[in-house]
CSV table of N, CA and C and ligand atoms in Angstrom, one decimal:
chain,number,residue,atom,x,y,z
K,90,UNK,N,0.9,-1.2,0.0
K,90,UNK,CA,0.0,0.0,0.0
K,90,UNK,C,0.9,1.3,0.0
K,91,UNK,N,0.7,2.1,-0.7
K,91,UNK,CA,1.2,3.4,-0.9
K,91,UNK,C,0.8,4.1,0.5
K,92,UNK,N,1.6,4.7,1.0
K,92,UNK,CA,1.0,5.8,2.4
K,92,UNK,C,1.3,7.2,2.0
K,93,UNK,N,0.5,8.0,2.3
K,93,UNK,CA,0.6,9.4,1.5
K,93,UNK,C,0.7,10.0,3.1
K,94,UNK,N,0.6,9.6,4.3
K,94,UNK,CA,0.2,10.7,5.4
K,94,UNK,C,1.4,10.6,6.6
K,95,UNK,N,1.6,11.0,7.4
K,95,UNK,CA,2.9,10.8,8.1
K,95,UNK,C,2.2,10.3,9.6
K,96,UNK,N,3.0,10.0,10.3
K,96,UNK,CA,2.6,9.3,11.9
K,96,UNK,C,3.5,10.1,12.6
K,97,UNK,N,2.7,10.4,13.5
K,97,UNK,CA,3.5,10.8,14.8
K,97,UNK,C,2.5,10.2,16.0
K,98,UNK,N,3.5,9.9,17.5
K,98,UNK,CA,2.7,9.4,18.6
K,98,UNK,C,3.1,10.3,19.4
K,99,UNK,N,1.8,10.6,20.8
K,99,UNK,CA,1.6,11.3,21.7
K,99,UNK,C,1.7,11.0,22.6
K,100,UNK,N,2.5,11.3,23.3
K,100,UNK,CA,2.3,10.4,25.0
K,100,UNK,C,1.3,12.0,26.4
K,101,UNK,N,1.3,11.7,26.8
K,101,UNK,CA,0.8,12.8,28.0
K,101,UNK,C,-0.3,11.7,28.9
K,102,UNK,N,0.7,11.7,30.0
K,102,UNK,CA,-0.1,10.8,30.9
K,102,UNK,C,0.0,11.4,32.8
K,103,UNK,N,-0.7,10.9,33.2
K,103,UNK,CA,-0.9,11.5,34.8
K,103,UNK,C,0.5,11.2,35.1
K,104,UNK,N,1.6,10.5,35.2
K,104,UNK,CA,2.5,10.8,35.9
K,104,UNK,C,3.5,11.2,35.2
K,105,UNK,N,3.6,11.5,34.3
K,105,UNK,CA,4.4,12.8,33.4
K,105,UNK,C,4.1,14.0,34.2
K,106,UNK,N,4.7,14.2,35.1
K,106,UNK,CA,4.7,15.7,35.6
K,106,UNK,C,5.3,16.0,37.0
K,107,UNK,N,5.9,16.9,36.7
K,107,UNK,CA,6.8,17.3,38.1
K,107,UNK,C,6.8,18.6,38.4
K,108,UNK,N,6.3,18.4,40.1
K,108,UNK,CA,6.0,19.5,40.8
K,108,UNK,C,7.2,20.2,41.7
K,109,UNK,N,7.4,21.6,40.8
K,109,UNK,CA,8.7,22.0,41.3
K,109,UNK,C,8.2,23.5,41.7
K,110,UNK,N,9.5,24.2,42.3
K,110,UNK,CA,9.4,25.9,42.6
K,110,UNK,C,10.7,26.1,41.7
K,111,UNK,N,9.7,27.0,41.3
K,111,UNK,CA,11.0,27.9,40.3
K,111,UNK,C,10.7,29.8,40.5
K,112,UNK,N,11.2,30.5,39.8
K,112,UNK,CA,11.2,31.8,39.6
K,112,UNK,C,12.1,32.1,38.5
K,113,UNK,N,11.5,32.9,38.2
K,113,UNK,CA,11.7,33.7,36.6
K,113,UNK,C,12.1,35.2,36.8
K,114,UNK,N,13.2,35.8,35.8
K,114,UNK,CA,13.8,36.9,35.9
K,114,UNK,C,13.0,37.8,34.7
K,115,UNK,N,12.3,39.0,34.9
K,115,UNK,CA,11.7,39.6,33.8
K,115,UNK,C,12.8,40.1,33.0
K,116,UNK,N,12.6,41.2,32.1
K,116,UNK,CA,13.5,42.6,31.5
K,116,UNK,C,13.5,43.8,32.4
K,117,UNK,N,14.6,44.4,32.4
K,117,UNK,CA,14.9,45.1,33.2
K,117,UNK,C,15.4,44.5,34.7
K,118,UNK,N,14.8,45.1,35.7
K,118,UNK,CA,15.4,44.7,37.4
K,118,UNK,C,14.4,43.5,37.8
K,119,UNK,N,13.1,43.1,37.0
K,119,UNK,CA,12.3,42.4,38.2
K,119,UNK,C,12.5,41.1,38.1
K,120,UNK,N,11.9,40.7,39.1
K,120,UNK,CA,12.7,39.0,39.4
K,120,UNK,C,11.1,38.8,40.3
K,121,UNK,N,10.9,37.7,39.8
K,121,UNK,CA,9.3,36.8,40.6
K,121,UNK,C,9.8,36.6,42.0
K,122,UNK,N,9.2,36.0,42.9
K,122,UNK,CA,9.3,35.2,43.8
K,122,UNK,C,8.9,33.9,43.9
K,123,UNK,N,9.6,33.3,44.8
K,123,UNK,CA,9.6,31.6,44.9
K,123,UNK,C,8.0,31.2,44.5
K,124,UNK,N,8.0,30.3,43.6
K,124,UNK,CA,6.7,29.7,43.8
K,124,UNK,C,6.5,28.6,42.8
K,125,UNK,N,5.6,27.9,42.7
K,125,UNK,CA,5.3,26.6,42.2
K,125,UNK,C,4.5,26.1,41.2
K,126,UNK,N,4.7,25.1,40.5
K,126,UNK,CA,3.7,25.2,39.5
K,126,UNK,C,3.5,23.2,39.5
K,127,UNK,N,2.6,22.4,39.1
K,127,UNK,CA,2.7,21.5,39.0
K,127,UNK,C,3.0,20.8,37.5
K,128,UNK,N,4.1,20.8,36.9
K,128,UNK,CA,4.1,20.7,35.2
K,128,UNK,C,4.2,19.7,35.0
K,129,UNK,N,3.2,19.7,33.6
K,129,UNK,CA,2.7,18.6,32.9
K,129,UNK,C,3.8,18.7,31.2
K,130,UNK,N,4.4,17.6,31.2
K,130,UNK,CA,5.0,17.4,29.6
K,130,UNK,C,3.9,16.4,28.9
K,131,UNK,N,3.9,17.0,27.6
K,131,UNK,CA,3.7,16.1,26.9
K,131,UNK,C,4.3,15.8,25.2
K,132,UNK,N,4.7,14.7,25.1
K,132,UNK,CA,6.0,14.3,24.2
K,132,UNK,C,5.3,13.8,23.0
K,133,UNK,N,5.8,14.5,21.7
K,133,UNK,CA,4.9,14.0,19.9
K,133,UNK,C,6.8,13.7,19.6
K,134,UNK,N,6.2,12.2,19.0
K,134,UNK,CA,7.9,12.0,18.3
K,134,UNK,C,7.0,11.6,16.8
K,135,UNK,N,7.3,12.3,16.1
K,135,UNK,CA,7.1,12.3,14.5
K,135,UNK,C,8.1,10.8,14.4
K,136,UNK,N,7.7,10.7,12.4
K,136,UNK,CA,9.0,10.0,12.1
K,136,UNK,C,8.2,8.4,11.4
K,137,UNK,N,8.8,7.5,10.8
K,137,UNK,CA,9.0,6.6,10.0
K,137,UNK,C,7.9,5.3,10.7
K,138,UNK,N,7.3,4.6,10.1
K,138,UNK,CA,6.4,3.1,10.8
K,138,UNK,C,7.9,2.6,10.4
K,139,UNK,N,8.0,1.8,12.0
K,139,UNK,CA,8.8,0.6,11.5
K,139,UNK,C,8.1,-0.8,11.3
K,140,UNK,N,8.2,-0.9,10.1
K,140,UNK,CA,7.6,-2.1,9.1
K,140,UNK,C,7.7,-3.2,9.3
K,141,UNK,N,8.5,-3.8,10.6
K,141,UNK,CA,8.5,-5.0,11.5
K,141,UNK,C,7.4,-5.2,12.5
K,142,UNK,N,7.2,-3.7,13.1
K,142,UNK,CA,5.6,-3.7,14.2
K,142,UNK,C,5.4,-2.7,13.8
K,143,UNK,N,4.7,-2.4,12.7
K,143,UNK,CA,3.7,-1.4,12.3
K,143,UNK,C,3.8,-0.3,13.4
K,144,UNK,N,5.0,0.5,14.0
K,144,UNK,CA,4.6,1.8,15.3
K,144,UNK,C,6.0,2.5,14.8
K,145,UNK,N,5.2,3.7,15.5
K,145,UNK,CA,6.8,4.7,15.2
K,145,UNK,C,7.4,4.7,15.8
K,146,UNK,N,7.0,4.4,17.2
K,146,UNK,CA,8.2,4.4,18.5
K,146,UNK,C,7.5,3.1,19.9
K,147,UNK,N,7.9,3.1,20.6
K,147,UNK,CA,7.6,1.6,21.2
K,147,UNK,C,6.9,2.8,22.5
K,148,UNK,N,5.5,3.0,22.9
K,148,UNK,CA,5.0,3.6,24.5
K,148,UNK,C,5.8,3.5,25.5
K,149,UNK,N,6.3,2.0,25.8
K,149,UNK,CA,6.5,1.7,26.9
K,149,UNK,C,8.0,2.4,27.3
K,150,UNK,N,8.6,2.5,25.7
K,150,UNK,CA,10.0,2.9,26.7
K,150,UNK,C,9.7,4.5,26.6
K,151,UNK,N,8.7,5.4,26.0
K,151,UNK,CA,8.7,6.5,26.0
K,151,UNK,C,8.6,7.2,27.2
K,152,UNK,N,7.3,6.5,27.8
K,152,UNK,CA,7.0,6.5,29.3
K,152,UNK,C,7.9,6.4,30.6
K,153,UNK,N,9.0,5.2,30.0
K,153,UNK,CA,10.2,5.0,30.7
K,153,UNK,C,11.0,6.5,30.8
K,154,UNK,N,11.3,6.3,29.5
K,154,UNK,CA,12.1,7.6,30.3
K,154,UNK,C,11.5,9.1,30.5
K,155,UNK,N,10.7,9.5,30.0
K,155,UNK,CA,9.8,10.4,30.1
K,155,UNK,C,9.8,10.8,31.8
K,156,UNK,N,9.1,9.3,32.1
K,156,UNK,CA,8.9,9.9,33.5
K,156,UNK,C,10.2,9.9,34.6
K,157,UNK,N,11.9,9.0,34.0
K,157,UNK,CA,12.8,9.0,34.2
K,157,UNK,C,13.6,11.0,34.4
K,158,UNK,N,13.2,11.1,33.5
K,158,UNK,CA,13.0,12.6,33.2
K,158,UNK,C,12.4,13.9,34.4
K,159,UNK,N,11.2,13.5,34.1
K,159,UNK,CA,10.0,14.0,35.4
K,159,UNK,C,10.8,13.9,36.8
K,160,UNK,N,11.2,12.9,36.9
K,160,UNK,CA,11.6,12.2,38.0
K,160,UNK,C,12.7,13.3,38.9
K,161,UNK,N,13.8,13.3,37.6
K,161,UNK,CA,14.9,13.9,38.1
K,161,UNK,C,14.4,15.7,38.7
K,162,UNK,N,13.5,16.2,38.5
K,162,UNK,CA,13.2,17.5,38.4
K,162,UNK,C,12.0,17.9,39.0
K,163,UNK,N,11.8,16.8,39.7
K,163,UNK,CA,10.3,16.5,41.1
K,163,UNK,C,10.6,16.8,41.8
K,164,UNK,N,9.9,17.6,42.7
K,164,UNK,CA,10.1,18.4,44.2
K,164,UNK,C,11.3,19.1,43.9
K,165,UNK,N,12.0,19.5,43.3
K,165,UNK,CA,12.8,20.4,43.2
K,165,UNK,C,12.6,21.8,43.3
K,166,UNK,N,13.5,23.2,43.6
K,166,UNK,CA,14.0,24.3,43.2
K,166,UNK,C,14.3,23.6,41.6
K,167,UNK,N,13.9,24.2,40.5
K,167,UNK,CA,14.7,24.4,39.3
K,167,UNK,C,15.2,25.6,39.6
K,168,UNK,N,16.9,25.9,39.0
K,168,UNK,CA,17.6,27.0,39.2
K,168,UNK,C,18.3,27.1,37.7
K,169,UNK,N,18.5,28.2,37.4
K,169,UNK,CA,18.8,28.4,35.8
K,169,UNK,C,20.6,29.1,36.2
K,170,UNK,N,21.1,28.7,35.4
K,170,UNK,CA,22.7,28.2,35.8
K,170,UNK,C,23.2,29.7,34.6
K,171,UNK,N,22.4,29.7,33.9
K,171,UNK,CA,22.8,30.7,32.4
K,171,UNK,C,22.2,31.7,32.7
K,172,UNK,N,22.1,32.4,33.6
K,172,UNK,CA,20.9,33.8,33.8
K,172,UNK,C,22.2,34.9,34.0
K,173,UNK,N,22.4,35.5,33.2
K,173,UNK,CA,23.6,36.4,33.7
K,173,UNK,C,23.4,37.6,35.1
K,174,UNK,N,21.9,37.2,35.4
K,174,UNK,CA,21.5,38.3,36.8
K,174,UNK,C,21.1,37.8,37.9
K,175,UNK,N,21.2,36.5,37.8
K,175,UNK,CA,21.3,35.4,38.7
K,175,UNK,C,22.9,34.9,39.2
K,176,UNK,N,23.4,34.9,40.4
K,176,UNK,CA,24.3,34.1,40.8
K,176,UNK,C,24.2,32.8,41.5
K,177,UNK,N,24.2,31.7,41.1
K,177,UNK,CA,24.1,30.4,41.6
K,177,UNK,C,25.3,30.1,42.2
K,178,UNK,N,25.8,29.9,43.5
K,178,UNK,CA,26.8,29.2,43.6
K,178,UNK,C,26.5,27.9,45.0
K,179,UNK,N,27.5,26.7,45.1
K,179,UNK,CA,27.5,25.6,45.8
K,179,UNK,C,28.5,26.1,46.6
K,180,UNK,N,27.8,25.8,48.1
K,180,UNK,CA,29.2,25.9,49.2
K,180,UNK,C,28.7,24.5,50.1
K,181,UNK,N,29.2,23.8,49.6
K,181,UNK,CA,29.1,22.5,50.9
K,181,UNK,C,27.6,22.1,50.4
K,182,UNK,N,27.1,21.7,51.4
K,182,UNK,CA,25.7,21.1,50.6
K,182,UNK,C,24.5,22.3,50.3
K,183,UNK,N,24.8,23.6,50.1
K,183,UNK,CA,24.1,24.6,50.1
K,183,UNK,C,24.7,25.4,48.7
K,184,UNK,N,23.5,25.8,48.3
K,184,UNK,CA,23.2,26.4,47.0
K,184,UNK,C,22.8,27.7,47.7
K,185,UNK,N,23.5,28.6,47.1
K,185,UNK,CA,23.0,30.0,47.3
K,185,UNK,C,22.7,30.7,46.1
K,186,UNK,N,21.3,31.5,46.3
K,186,UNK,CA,21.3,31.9,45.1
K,186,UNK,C,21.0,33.8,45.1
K,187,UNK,N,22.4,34.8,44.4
K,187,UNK,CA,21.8,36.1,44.5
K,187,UNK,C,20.9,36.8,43.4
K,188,UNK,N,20.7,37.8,43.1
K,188,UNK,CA,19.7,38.2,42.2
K,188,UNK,C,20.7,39.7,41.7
K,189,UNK,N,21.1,40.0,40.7
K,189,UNK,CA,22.1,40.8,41.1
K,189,UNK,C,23.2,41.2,41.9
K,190,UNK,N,23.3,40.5,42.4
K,190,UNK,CA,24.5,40.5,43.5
K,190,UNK,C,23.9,40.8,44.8
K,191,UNK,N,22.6,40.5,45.3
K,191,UNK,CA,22.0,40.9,46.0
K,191,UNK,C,22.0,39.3,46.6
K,192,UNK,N,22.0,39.2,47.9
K,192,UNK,CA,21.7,37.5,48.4
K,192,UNK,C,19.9,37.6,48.8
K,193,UNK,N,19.7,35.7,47.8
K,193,UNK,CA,18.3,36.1,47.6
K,193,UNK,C,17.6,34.7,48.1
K,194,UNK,N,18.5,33.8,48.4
K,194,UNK,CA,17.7,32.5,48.8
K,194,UNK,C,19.0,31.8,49.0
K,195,UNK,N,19.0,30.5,50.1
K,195,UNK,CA,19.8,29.4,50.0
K,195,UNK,C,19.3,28.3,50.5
K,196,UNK,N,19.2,27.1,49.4
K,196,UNK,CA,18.6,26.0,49.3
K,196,UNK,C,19.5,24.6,49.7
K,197,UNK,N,19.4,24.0,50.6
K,197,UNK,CA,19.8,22.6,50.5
K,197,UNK,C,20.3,21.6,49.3
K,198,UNK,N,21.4,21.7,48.5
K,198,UNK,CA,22.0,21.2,47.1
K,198,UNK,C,20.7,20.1,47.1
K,199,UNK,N,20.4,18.9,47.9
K,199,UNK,CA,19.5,18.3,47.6
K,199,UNK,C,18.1,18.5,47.1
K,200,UNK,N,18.0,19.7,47.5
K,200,UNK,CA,16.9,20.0,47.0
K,200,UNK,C,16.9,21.0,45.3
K,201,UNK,N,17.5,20.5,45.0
K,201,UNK,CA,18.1,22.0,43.9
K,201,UNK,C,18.1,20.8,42.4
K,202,UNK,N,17.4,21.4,41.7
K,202,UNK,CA,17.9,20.5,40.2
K,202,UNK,C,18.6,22.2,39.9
K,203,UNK,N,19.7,21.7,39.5
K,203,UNK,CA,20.7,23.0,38.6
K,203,UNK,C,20.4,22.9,36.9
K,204,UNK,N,20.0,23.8,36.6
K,204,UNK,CA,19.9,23.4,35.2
K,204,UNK,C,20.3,24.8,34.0
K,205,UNK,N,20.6,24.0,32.9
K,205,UNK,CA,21.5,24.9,31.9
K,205,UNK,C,21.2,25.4,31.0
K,206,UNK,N,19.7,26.0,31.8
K,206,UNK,CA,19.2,27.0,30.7
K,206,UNK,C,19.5,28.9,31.3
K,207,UNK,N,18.5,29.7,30.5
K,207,UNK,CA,19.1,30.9,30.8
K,207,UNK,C,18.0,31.6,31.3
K,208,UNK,N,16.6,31.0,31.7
K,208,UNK,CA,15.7,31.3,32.8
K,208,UNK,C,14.9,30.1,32.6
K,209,UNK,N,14.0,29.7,33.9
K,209,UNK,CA,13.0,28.7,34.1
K,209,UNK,C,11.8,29.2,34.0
K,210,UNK,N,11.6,29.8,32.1
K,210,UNK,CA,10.3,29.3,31.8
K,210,UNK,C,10.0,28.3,31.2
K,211,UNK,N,9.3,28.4,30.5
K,211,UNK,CA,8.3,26.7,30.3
K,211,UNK,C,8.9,26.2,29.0
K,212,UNK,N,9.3,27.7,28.5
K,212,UNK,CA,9.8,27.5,26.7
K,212,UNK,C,11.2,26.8,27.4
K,213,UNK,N,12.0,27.5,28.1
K,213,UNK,CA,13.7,26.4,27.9
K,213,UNK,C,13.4,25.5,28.6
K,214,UNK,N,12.3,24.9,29.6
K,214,UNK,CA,12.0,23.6,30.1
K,214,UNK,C,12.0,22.6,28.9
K,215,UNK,N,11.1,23.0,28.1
K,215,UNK,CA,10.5,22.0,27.0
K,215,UNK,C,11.6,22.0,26.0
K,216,UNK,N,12.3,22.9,25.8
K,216,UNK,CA,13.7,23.0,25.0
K,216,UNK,C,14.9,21.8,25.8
K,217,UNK,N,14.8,22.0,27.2
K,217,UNK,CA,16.0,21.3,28.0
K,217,UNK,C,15.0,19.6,28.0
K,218,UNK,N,14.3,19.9,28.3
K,218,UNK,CA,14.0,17.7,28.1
K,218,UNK,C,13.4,17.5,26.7
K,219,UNK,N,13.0,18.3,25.9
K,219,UNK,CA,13.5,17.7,24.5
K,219,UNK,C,14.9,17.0,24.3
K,220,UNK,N,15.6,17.8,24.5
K,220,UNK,CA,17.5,17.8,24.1
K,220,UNK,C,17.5,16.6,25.0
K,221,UNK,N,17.1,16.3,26.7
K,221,UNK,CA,17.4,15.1,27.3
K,221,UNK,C,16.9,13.8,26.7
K,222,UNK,N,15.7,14.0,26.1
K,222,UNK,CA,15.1,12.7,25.7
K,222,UNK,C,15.4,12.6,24.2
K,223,UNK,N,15.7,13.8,23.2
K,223,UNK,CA,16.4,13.0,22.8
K,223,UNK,C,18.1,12.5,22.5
K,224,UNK,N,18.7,13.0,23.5
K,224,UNK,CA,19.7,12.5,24.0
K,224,UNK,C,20.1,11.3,24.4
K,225,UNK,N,18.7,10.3,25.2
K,225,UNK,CA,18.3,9.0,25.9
K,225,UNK,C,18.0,8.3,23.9
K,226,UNK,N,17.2,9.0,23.1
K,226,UNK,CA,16.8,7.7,22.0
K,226,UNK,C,18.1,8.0,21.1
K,227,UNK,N,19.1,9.0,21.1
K,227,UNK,CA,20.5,8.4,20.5
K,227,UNK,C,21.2,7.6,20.9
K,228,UNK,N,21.3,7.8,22.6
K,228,UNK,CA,21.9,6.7,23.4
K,228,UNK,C,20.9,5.0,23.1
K,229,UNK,N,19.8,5.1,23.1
K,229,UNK,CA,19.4,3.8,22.7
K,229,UNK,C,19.2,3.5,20.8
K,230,UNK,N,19.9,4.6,20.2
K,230,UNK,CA,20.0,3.7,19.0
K,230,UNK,C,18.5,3.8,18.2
K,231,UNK,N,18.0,4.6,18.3
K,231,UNK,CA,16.6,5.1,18.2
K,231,UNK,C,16.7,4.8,16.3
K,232,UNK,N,15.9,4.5,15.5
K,232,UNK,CA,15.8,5.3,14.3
K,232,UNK,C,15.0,5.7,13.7
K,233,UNK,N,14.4,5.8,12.4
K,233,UNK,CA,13.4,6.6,11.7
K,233,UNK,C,12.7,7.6,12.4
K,234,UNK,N,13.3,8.1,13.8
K,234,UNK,CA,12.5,9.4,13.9
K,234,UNK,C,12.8,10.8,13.2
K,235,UNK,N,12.1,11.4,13.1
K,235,UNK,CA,12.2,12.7,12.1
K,235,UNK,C,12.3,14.4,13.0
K,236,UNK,N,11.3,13.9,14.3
K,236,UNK,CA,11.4,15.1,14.9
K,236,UNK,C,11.0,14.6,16.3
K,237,UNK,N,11.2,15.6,17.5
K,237,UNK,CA,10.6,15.8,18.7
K,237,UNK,C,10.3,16.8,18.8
K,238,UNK,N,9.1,16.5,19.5
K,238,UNK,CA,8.2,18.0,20.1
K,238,UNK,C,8.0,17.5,21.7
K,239,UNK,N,8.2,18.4,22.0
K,239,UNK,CA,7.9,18.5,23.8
K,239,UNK,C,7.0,20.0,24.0
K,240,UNK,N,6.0,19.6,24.9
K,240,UNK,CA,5.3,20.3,25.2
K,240,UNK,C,5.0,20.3,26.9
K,241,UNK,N,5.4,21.9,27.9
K,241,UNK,CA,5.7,21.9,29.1
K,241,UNK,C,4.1,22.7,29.3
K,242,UNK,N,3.5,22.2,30.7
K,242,UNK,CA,2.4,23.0,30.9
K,242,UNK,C,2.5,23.7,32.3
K,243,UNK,N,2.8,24.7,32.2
K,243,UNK,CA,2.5,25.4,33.7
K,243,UNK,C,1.5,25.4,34.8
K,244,UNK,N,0.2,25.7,33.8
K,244,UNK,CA,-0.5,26.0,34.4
K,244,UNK,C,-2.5,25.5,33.2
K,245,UNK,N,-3.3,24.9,33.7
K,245,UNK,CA,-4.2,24.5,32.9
K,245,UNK,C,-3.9,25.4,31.4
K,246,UNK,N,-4.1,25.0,30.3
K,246,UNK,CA,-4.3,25.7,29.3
K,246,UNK,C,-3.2,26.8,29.1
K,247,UNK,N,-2.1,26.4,29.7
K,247,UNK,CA,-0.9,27.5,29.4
K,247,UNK,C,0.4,26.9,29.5
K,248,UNK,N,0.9,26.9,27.9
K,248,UNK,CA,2.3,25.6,28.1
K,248,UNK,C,3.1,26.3,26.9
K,249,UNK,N,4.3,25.7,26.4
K,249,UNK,CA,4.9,26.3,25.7
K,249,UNK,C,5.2,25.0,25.0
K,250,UNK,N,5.7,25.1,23.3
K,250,UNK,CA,6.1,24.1,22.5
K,250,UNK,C,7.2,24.0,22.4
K,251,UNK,N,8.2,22.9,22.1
K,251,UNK,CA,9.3,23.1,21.9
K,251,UNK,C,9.5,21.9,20.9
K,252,UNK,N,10.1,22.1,19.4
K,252,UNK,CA,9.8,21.1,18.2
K,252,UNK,C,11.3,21.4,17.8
K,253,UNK,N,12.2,19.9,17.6
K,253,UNK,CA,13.0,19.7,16.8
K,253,UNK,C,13.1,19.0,15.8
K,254,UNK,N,13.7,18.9,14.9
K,254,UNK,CA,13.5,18.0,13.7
K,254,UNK,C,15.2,16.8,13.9
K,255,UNK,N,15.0,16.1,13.8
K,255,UNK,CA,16.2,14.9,14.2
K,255,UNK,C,16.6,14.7,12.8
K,256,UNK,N,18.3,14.7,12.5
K,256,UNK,CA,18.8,14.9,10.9
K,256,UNK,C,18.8,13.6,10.7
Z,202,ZN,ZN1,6.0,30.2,37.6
């Protein structure tokens, strides 16, 4: 049979989501304060039927690491390591974090996901576990995928997309 239409699969499930405190740095001087959001991913991997089992990608391991993912970034502080008006630094098991050189919080390292974007909105969330997952399907040897899309939700009906195309 000739196929004229493309496939892609959706995952978004109740335990895809990790409930963290983050804050966000505006333009100019303002800076949010601590607070929380309970975020929901949800993952579209475009790309090729594999014509041994008729699917583009196998659920079970998407889920795997999906929520391997989630996992790492649950109950956490997310802290943005790239914010040039943010100072993050590690003293012993304590994360301090300033806001211009101003001292503005210090967290328990255990409690801290450090992460390598350049603020914790929703857009470099979904940008940063795109890149991790698909990171995990090059490490597992993944093929005929064509793209990933990750989609981070903050808040009901308010999420940001994030779509790469895999060469
Ligand atoms: Zn927020």
């Amino acid at each position: 049979m000739q196929r004229r239409g493309d496939f892609r699969v959706v995952v978004t499930k109740d335990h895809l989501v990790f409930s963290s405190a983050h804050f966000i740095t505006f333009a100019g001087h303002r800076c949010e304060g601590l607070h929380g959001h309970n975020y929901r991913a949800r993952v579209t991997l475009e790309g090729q039927l594999d014509e041994e089992v008729w699917f583009v990608f196998d659920f079970v391991t998407i889920k795997q690491i999906m929520k391997r993912l989630c996992d790492e970034i649950d109950h956490k502080v997310l802290l943005a390591l790239d914010n040039p008006k943010l100072q993050v630094t590690e003293e012993g098991d304590t994360v301090r974090v300033a806001y211009e050189g101003t001292p503005r919080y210090a967290f328990p390292r255990s409690d801290c996901a450090l992460l390598p974007v350049p603020n914790t909105t929703v857009e470099m969330l979904a940008e940063l576990l795109a890149t991790r997952l698909r990171n995990e399907l090059e490490k597992m040897g993944a093929r005929g995928l064509t793209a990933v899309e990750m989609e981070i939700e903050e808040n009901f009906g308010q999420s940001a997309v994030y779509r790469v195309a895999l060469p």
